[in-house]
mmCIF file with all atom_site columns, C-alpha atoms in Angstrom:
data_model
loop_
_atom_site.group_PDB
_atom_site.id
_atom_site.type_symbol
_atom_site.label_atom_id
_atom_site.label_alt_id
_atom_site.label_comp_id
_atom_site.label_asym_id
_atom_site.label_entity_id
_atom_site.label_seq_id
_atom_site.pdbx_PDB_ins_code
_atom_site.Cartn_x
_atom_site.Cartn_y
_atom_site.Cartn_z
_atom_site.occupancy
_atom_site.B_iso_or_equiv
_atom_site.pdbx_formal_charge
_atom_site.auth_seq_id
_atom_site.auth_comp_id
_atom_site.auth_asym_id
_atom_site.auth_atom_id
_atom_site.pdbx_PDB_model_num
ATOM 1   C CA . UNK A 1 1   ? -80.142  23.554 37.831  1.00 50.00 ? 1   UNK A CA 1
ATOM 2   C CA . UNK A 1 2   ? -78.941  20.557 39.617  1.00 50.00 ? 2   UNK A CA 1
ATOM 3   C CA . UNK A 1 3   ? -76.256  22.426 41.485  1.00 53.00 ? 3   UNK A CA 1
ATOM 4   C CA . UNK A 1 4   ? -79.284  24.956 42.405  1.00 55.00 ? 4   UNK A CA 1
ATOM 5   C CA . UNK A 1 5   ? -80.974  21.679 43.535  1.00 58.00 ? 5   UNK A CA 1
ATOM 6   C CA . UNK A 1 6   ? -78.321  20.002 45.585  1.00 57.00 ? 6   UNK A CA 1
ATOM 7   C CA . UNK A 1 7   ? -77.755  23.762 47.326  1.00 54.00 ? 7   UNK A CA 1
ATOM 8   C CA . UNK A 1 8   ? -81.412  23.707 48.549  1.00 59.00 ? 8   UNK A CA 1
ATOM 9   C CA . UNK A 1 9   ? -81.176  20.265 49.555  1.00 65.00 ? 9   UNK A CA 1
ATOM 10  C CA . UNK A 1 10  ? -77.845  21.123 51.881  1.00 66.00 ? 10  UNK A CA 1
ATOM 11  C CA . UNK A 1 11  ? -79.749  23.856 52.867  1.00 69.00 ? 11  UNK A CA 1
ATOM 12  C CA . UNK A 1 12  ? -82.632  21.847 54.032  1.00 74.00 ? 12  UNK A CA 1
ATOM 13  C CA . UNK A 1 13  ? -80.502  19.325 55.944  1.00 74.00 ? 13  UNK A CA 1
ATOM 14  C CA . UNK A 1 14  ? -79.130  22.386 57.556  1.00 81.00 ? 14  UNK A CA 1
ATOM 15  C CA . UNK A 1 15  ? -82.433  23.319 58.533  1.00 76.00 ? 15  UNK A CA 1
ATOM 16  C CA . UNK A 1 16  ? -83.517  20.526 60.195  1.00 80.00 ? 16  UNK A CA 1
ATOM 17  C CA . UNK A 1 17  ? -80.177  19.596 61.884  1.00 79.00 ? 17  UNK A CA 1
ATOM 18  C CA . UNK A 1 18  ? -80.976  23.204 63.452  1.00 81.00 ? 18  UNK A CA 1
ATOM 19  C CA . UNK A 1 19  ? -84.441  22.510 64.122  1.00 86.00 ? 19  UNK A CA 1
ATOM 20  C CA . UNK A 1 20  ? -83.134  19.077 65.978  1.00 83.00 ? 20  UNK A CA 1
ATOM 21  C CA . UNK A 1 21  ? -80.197  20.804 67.909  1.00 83.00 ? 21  UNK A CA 1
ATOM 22  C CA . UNK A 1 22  ? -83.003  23.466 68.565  1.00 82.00 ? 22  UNK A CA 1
ATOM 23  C CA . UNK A 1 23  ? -85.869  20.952 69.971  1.00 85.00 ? 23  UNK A CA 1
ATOM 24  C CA . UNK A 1 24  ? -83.168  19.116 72.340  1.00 85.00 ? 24  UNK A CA 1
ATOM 25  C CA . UNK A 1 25  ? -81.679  22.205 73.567  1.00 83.00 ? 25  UNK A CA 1
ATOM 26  C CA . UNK A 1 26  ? -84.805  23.198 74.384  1.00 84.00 ? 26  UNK A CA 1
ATOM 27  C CA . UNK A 1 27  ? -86.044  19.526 75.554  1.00 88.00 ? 27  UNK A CA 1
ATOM 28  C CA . UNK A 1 28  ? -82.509  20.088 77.649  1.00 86.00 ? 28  UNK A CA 1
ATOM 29  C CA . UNK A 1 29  ? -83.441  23.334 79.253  1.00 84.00 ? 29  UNK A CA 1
ATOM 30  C CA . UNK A 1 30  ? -87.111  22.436 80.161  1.00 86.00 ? 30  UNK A CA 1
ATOM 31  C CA . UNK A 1 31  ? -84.927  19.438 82.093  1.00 85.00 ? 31  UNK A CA 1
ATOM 32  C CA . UNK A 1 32  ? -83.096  21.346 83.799  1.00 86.00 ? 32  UNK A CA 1
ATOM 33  C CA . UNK A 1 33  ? -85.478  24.027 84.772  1.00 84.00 ? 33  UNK A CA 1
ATOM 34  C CA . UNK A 1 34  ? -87.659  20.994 86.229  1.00 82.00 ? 34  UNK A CA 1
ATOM 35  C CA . UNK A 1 35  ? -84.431  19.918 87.988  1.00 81.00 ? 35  UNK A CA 1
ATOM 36  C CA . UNK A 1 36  ? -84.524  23.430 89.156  1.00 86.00 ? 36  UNK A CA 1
ATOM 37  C CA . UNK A 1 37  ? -88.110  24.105 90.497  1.00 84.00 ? 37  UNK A CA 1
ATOM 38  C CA . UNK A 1 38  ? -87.556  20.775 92.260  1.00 84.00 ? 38  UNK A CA 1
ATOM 39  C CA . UNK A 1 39  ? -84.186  22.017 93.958  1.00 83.00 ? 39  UNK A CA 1
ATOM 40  C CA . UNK A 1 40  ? -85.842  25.662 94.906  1.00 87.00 ? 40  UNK A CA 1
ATOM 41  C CA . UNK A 1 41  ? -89.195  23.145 96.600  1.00 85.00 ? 41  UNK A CA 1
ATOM 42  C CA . UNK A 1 42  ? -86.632  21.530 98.288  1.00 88.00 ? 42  UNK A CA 1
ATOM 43  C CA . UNK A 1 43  ? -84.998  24.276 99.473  1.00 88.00 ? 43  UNK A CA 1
ATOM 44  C CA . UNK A 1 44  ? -87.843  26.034 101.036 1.00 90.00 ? 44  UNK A CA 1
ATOM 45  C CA . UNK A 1 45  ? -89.037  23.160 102.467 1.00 90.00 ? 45  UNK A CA 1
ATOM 46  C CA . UNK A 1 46  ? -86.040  22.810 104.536 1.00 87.00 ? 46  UNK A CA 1
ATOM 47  C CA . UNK A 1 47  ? -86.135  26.268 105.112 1.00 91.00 ? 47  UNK A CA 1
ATOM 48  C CA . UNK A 1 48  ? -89.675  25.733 106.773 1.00 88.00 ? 48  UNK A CA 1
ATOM 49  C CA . UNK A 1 49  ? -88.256  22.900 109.034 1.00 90.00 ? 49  UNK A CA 1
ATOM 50  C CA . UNK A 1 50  ? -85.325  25.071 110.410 1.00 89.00 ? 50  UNK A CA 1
ATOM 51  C CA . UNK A 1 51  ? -88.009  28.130 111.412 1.00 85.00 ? 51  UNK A CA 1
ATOM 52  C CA . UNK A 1 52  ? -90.292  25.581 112.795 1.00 86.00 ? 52  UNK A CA 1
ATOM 53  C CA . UNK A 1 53  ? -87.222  23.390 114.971 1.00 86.00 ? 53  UNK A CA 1
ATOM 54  C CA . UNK A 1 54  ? -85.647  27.214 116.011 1.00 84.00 ? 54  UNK A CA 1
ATOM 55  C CA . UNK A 1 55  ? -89.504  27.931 116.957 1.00 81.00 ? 55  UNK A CA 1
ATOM 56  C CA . UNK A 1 56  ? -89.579  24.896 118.814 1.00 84.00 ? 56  UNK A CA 1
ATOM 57  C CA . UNK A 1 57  ? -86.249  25.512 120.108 1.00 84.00 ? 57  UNK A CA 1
ATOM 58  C CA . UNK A 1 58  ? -87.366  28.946 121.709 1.00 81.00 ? 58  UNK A CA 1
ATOM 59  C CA . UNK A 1 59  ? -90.534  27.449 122.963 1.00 81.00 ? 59  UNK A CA 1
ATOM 60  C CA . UNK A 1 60  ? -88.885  24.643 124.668 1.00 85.00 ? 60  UNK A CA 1
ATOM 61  C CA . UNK A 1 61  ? -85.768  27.207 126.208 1.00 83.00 ? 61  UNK A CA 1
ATOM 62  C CA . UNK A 1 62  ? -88.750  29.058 127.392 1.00 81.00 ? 62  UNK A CA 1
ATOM 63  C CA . UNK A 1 63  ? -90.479  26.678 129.334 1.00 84.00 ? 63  UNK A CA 1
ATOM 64  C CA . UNK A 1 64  ? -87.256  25.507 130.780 1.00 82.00 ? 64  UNK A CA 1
ATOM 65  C CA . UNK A 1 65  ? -86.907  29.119 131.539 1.00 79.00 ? 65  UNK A CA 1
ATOM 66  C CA . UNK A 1 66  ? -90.484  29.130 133.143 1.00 83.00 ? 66  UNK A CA 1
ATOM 67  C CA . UNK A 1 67  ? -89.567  26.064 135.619 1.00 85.00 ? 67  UNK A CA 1
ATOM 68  C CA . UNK A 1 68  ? -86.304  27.539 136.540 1.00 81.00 ? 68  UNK A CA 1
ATOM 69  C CA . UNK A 1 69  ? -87.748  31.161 138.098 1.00 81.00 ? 69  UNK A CA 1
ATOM 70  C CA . UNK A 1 70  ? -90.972  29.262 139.153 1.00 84.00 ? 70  UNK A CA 1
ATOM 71  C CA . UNK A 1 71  ? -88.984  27.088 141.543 1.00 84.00 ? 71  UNK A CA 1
ATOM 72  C CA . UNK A 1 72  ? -86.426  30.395 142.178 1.00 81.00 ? 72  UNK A CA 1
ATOM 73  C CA . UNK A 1 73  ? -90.153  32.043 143.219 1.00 82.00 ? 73  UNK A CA 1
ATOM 74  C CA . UNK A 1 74  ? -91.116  29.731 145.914 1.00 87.00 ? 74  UNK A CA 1
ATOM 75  C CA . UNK A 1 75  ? -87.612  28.815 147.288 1.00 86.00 ? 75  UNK A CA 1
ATOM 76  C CA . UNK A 1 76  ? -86.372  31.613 148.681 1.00 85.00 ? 76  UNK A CA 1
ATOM 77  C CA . UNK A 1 77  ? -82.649  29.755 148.849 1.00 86.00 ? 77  UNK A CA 1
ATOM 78  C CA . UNK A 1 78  ? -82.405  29.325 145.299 1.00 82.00 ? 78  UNK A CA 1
ATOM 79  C CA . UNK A 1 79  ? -83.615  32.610 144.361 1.00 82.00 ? 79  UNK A CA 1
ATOM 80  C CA . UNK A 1 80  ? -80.639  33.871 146.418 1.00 84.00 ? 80  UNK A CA 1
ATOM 81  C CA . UNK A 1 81  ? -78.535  32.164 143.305 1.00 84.00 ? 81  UNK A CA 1
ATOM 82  C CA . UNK A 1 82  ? -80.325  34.696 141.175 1.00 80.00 ? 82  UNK A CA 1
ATOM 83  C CA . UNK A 1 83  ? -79.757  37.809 143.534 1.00 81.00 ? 83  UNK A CA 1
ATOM 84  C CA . UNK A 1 84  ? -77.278  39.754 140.334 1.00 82.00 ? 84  UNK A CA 1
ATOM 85  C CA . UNK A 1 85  ? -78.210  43.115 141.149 1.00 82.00 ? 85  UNK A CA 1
ATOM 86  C CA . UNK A 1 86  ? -75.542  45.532 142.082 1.00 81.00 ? 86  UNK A CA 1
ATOM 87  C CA . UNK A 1 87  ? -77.680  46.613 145.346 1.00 83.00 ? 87  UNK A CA 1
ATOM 88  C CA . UNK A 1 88  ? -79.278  43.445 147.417 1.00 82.00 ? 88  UNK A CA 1
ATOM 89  C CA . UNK A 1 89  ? -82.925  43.002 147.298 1.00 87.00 ? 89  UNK A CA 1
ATOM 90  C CA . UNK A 1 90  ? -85.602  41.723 149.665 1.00 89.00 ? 90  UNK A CA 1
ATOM 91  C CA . UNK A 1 91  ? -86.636  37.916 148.849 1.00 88.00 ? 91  UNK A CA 1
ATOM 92  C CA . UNK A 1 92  ? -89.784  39.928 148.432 1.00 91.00 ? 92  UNK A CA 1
ATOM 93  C CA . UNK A 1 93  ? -88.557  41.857 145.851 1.00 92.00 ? 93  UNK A CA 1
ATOM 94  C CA . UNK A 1 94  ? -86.307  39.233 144.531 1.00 91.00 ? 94  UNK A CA 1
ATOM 95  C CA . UNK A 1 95  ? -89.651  37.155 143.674 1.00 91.00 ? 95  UNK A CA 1
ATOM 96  C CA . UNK A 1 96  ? -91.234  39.914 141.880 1.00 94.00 ? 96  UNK A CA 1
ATOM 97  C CA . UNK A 1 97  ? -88.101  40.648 139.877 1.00 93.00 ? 97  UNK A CA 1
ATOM 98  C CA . UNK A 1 98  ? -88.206  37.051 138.830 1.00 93.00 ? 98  UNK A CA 1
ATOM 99  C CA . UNK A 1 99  ? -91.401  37.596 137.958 1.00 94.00 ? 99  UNK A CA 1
ATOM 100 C CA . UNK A 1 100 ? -90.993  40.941 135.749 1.00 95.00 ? 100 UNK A CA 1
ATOM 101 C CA . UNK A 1 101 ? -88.224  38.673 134.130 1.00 94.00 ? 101 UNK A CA 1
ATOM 102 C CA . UNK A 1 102 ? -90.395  36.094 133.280 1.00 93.00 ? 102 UNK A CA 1
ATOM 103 C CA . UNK A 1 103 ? -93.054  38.687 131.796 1.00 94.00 ? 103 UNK A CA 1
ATOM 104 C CA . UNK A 1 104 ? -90.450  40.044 129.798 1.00 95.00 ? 104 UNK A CA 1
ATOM 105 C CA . UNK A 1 105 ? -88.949  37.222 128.479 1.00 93.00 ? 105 UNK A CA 1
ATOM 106 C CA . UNK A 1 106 ? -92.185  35.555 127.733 1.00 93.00 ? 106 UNK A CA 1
ATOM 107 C CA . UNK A 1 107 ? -93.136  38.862 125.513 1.00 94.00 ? 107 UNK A CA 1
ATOM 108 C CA . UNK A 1 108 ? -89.539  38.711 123.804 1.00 93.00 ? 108 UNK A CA 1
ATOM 109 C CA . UNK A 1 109 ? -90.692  34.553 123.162 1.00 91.00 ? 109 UNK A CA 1
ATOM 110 C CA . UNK A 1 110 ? -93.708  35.633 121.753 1.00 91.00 ? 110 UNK A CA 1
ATOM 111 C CA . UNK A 1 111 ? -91.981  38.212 119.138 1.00 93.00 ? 111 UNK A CA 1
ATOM 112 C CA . UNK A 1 112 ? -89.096  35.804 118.550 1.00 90.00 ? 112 UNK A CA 1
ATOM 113 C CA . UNK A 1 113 ? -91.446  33.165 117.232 1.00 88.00 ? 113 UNK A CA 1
ATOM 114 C CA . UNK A 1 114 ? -93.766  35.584 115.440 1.00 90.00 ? 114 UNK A CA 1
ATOM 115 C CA . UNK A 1 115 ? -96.644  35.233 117.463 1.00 91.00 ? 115 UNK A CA 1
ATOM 116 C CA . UNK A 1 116 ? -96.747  39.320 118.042 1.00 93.00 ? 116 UNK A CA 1
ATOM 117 C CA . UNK A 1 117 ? -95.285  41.966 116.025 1.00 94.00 ? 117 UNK A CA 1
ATOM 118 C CA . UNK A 1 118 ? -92.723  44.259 116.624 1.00 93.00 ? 118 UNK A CA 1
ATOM 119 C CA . UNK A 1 119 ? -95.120  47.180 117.019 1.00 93.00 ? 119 UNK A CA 1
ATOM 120 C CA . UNK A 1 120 ? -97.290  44.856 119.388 1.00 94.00 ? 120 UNK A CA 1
ATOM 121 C CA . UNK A 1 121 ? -93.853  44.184 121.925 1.00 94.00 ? 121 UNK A CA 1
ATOM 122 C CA . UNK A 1 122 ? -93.787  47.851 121.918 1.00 93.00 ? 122 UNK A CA 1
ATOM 123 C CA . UNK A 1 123 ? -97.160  48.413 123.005 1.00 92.00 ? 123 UNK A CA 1
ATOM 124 C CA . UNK A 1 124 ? -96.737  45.821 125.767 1.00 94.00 ? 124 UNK A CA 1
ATOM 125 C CA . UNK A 1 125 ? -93.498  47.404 127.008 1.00 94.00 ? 125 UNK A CA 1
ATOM 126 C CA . UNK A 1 126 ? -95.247  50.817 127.151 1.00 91.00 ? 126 UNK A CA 1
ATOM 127 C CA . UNK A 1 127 ? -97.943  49.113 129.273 1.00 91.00 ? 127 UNK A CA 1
ATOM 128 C CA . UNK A 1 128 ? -95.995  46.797 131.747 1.00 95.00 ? 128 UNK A CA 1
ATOM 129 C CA . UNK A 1 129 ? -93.401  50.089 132.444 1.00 94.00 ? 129 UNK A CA 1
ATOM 130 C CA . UNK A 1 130 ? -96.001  51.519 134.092 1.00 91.00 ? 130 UNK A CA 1
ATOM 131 C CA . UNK A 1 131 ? -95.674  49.219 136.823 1.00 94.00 ? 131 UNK A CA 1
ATOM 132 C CA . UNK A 1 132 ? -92.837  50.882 139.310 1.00 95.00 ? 132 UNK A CA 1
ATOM 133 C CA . UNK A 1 133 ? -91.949  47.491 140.221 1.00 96.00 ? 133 UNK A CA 1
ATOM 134 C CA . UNK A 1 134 ? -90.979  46.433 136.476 1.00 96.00 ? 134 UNK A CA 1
ATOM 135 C CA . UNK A 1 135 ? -89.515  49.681 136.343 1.00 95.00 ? 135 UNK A CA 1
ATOM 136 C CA . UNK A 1 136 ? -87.229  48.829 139.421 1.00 95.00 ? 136 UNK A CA 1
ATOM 137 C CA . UNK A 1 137 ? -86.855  45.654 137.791 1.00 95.00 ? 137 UNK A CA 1
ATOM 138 C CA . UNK A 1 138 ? -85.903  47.161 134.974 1.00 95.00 ? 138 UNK A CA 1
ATOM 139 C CA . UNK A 1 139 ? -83.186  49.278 136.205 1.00 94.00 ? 139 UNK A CA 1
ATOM 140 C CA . UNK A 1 140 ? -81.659  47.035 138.392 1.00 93.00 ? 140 UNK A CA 1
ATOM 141 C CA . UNK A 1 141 ? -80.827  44.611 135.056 1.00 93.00 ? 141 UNK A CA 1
ATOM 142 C CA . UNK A 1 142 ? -79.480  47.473 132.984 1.00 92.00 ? 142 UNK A CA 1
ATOM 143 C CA . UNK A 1 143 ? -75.802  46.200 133.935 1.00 91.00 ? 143 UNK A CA 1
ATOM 144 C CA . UNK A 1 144 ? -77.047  42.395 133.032 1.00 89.00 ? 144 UNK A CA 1
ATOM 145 C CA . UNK A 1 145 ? -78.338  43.762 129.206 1.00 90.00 ? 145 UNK A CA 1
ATOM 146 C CA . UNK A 1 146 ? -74.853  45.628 129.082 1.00 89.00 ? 146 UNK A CA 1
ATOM 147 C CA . UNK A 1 147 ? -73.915  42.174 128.218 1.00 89.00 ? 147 UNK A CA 1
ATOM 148 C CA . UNK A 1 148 ? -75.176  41.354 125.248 1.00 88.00 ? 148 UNK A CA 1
ATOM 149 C CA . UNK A 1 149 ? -74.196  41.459 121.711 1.00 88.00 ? 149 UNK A CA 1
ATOM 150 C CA . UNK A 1 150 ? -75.240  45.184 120.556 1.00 84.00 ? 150 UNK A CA 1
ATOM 151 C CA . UNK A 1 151 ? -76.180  43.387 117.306 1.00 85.00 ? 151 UNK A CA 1
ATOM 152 C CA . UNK A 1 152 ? -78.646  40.767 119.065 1.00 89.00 ? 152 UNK A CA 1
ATOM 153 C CA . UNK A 1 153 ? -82.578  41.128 118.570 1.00 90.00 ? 153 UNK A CA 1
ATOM 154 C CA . UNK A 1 154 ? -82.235  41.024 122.384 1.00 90.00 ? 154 UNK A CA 1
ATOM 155 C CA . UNK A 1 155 ? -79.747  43.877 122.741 1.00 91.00 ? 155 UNK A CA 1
ATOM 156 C CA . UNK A 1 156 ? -82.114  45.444 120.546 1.00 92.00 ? 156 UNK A CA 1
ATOM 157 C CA . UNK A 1 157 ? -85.154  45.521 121.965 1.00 93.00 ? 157 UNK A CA 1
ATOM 158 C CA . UNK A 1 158 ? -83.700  46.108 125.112 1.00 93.00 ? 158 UNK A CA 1
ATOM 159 C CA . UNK A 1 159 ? -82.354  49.207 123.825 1.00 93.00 ? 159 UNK A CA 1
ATOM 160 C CA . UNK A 1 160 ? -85.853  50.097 122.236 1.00 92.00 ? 160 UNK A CA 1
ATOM 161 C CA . UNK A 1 161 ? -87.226  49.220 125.726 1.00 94.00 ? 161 UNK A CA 1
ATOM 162 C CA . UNK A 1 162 ? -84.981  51.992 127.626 1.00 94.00 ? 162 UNK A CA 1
ATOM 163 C CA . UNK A 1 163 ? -85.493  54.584 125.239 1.00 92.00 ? 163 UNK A CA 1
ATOM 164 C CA . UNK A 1 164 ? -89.511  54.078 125.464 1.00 90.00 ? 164 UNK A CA 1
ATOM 165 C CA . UNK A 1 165 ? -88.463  54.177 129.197 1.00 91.00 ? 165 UNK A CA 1
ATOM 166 C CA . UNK A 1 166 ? -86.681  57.308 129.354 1.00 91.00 ? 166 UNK A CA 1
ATOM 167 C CA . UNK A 1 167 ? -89.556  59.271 126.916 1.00 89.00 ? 167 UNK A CA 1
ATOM 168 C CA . UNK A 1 168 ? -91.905  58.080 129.445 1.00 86.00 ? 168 UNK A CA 1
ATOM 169 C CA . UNK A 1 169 ? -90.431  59.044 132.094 1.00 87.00 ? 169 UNK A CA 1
ATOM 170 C CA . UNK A 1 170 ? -89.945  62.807 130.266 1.00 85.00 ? 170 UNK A CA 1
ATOM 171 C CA . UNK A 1 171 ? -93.507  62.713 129.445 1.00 79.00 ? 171 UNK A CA 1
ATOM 172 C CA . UNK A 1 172 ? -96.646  63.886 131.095 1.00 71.00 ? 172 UNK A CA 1
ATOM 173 C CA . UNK A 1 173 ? -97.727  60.839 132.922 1.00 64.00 ? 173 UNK A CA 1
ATOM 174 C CA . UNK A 1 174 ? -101.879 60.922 131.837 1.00 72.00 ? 174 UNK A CA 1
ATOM 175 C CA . UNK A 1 175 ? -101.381 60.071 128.434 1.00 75.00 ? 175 UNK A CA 1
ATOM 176 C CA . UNK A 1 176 ? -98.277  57.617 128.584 1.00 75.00 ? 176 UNK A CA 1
ATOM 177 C CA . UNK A 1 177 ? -100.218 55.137 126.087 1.00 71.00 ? 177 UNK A CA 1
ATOM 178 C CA . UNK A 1 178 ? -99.461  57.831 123.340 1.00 74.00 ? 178 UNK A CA 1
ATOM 179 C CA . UNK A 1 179 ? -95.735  57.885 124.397 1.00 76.00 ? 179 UNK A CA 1
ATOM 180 C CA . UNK A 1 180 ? -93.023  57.231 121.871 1.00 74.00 ? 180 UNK A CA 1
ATOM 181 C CA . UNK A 1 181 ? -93.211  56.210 118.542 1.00 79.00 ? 181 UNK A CA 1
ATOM 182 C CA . UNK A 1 182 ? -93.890  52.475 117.714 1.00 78.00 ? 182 UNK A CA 1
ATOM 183 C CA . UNK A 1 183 ? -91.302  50.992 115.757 1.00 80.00 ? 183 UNK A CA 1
ATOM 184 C CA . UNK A 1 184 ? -92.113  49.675 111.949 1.00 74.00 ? 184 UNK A CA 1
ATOM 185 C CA . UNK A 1 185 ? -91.924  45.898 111.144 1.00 66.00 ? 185 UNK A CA 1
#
């Protein structure tokens, strides 16, 4: 009987010493899962201050942007610096150009930052190529968005841009707000 006794009692102390190294494992883990959660906050919240600098980023390049084909619009002399195309245009023509530009890159802006969706660019591309001077526009850059990085959002849309061009174009020209398929977000 007393070895029966002194067996339970070792079995006890086992008990609890598992009990113990149970509670502070788990006291451990509930640690480091706090440690955790506060790591992942932290994370996002930089993650929020990036989008919103790289927002302010684009807005701020845009508006420099802006300034820089304004004053190309009313000087005809430093619009010249801007004259790119493969044929010479008018200063007339040069002006709206820098115009169509600055539509266009205030719509990619706009998209870039989230402030319209990728269906709604589409919808504004369809609309402003119906304007045979964007069109020209248009065109006369093709060689200038040869440049960029086929893996660019800019590339991209540019790409999405000419084909919407090209279906229009193929289309019958009373219904071109149904033309082409808008892309999915």
């Amino acid at each position: 009987m007393a070895t029966q006794k002194r067996g339970m009692r070792g079995l006890g102390a086992i008990a609890v010493a598992g009990t113990v190294l149970a509670s502070g494992a788990l006291t451990a883990l509930a640690a480091q899962r706090h440690v955790i959660d506060s790591l992942r906050v932290r994370v996002e919240r930089l993650e929020q201050t990036t989008q919103a600098q790289r927002d302010a980023n684009i807005a701020q390049q845009q508006r420099l942007h802006w300034e820089l084909l304004s004053k190309a619009m009313d000087d005809a002399e430093l619009a010249e610096v801007l004259d790119t195309y493969e044929q010479g245009v008018s200063a007339k023509k040069q002006r709206q150009f820098l115009f169509a530009n600055a539509l266009y890159t205030n719509a990619l802006c706009y998209y870039r930052i989230g402030n319209i969706s990728r269906e709604e660019f589409f919808g504004f591309a369809r609309g402003i190529l119906q304007n045979p001077i964007f069109r020209e526009y248009w065109y006369a850059t093709r060689p200038h968005r040869a440049t960029l990085i086929d893996a660019s959002e800019e590339a991209e849309l540019g790409r999405m841009v000419d084909d919407l061009l090209r279906q229009l174009e193929d289309a019958d020209g009373d219904e071109w707000w149904v033309v082409g398929e808008p892309p999915a977000d």
